[in-house]
Amino acid sequence: MTILLLIPTQDLPTDRFKNTDKVFHVAFTMLLSIVWLLSAFSYFKTKFSSKTVLIIGILIFLYGIIIEVLQSELTNTRSADVLDVFANTVGLFIGIIVFYKLLKSYLKT
C-alpha cells in the first residue's frame, strides 16, 4: 500500500479523475483498518479491548499523515493534501464500524 501511495502519477489522467483519489484513500484506509483490527483480535483474543482499537486507530491515522508528508517530500508528481488526510480518517472510522459489525456477528455464533 505504501508503494502504491508513493509511486509517481504522471501517467494518470488528472482532469478526468480529479477527486476519485479520495475514494481510493477511503477504501485503502478502511481495508487497512479492518485487516489490522482483525489481526489484533485474532492475536490478542481475550485481551483485545477498546484500548487496542484506539491504539490501532491512532497508528493508522499517523500513517496517513506520514504518507502525505512523504508524497510531498519524496515525489515530484504528488503533493500533500489535507483532504486526503480527511478521506483517510473517514476510511478509518468506516473500517472500525465494519470491524465491530463483523465482531458482533462472529461473537453471536
Short mmCIF file of C-alpha atoms in Angstrom, two decimals:
data_model
loop_
_atom_site.label_atom_id
_atom_site.label_comp_id
_atom_site.label_asym_id
_atom_site.label_seq_id
_atom_site.Cartn_x
_atom_site.Cartn_y
_atom_site.Cartn_z
CA MET A 1 0.00 0.00 0.00
CA THR A 2 2.82 2.38 0.86
CA ILE A 3 4.45 1.79 -2.52
CA LEU A 4 1.18 2.46 -4.35
CA LEU A 5 0.77 5.72 -2.48
CA LEU A 6 4.31 6.89 -3.25
CA ILE A 7 4.82 5.90 -6.91
CA PRO A 8 4.83 8.71 -9.49
CA THR A 9 1.48 9.52 -11.04
CA GLN A 10 2.49 11.35 -14.20
CA ASP A 11 0.83 8.71 -16.39
CA LEU A 12 -2.58 9.10 -14.77
CA PRO A 13 -5.09 11.48 -16.34
CA THR A 14 -5.60 14.26 -13.81
CA ASP A 15 -8.65 16.14 -15.06
CA ARG A 16 -10.79 13.05 -15.63
CA PHE A 17 -10.17 11.52 -12.21
CA LYS A 18 -9.69 14.69 -10.20
CA ASN A 19 -11.30 13.65 -6.89
CA THR A 20 -11.52 9.88 -7.29
CA ASP A 21 -8.30 9.55 -5.33
CA LYS A 22 -10.34 10.43 -2.23
CA VAL A 23 -12.43 7.30 -2.82
CA PHE A 24 -9.24 5.25 -3.02
CA HIS A 25 -7.94 6.84 0.19
CA VAL A 26 -11.18 5.93 1.99
CA ALA A 27 -11.17 2.37 0.58
CA PHE A 28 -7.48 1.69 1.30
CA THR A 29 -7.67 3.04 4.83
CA MET A 30 -10.90 1.18 5.52
CA LEU A 31 -9.35 -2.11 4.37
CA LEU A 32 -6.14 -1.41 6.30
CA SER A 33 -8.18 -0.74 9.44
CA ILE A 34 -10.22 -3.92 9.10
CA VAL A 35 -7.14 -6.06 8.45
CA TRP A 36 -5.19 -4.59 11.39
CA LEU A 37 -8.16 -4.89 13.75
CA LEU A 38 -8.95 -8.46 12.70
CA SER A 39 -5.28 -9.37 13.07
CA ALA A 40 -5.10 -7.80 16.53
CA PHE A 41 -8.32 -9.51 17.59
CA SER A 42 -7.01 -12.85 16.34
CA TYR A 43 -3.69 -12.35 18.14
CA PHE A 44 -4.90 -10.93 21.46
CA LYS A 45 -8.30 -12.65 21.69
CA THR A 46 -9.26 -12.29 25.37
CA LYS A 47 -7.02 -9.27 25.95
CA PHE A 48 -8.50 -7.37 22.97
CA SER A 49 -10.18 -4.16 24.12
CA SER A 50 -11.29 -0.73 23.02
CA LYS A 51 -7.82 0.48 24.02
CA THR A 52 -6.40 -1.81 21.30
CA VAL A 53 -8.81 -0.26 18.78
CA LEU A 54 -7.75 3.23 19.88
CA ILE A 55 -4.05 2.43 19.51
CA ILE A 56 -4.56 0.91 16.07
CA GLY A 57 -6.71 3.89 15.07
CA ILE A 58 -4.03 6.35 16.14
CA LEU A 59 -1.32 4.39 14.30
CA ILE A 60 -3.35 4.29 11.08
CA PHE A 61 -4.17 8.00 11.38
CA LEU A 62 -0.46 8.80 11.83
CA TYR A 63 0.42 6.50 8.91
CA GLY A 64 -1.92 8.56 6.69
CA ILE A 65 -0.26 11.80 7.73
CA ILE A 66 3.23 10.35 7.22
CA ILE A 67 2.28 9.17 3.73
CA GLU A 68 1.06 12.66 2.84
CA VAL A 69 4.32 14.21 4.04
CA LEU A 70 6.34 11.62 2.13
CA GLN A 71 4.31 12.25 -1.03
CA SER A 72 5.17 15.91 -0.75
CA GLU A 73 8.85 15.39 0.05
CA LEU A 74 9.84 12.31 -1.97
CA THR A 75 7.92 12.68 -5.22
CA ASN A 76 7.64 15.35 -7.88
CA THR A 77 4.22 14.26 -9.12
CA ARG A 78 2.35 14.11 -5.82
CA SER A 79 1.64 16.62 -3.13
CA ALA A 80 0.35 16.61 0.42
CA ASP A 81 -3.38 17.21 0.67
CA VAL A 82 -5.31 17.79 3.87
CA LEU A 83 -8.41 16.36 2.14
CA ASP A 84 -6.53 13.07 1.72
CA VAL A 85 -5.96 13.00 5.48
CA PHE A 86 -9.69 13.65 5.96
CA ALA A 87 -10.52 10.83 3.50
CA ASN A 88 -8.15 8.53 5.39
CA THR A 89 -9.89 9.43 8.64
CA VAL A 90 -13.30 8.67 7.13
CA GLY A 91 -11.96 5.32 5.91
CA LEU A 92 -10.58 4.61 9.37
CA PHE A 93 -13.93 5.22 11.05
CA ILE A 94 -15.79 3.17 8.45
CA GLY A 95 -13.27 0.37 8.96
CA ILE A 96 -13.78 0.43 12.72
CA ILE A 97 -17.56 0.31 12.29
CA VAL A 98 -17.31 -2.60 9.84
CA PHE A 99 -14.91 -4.39 12.20
CA TYR A 100 -17.31 -4.07 15.13
CA LYS A 101 -20.19 -5.34 12.97
CA LEU A 102 -18.08 -8.33 11.91
CA LEU A 103 -17.05 -8.93 15.51
CA LYS A 104 -20.65 -8.76 16.72
CA SER A 105 -21.67 -11.23 14.03
CA TYR A 106 -18.73 -13.53 14.93
CA LEU A 107 -19.46 -13.46 18.66
CA LYS A 108 -23.10 -14.41 18.07
CA THR A 109 -22.07 -17.74 16.53
#
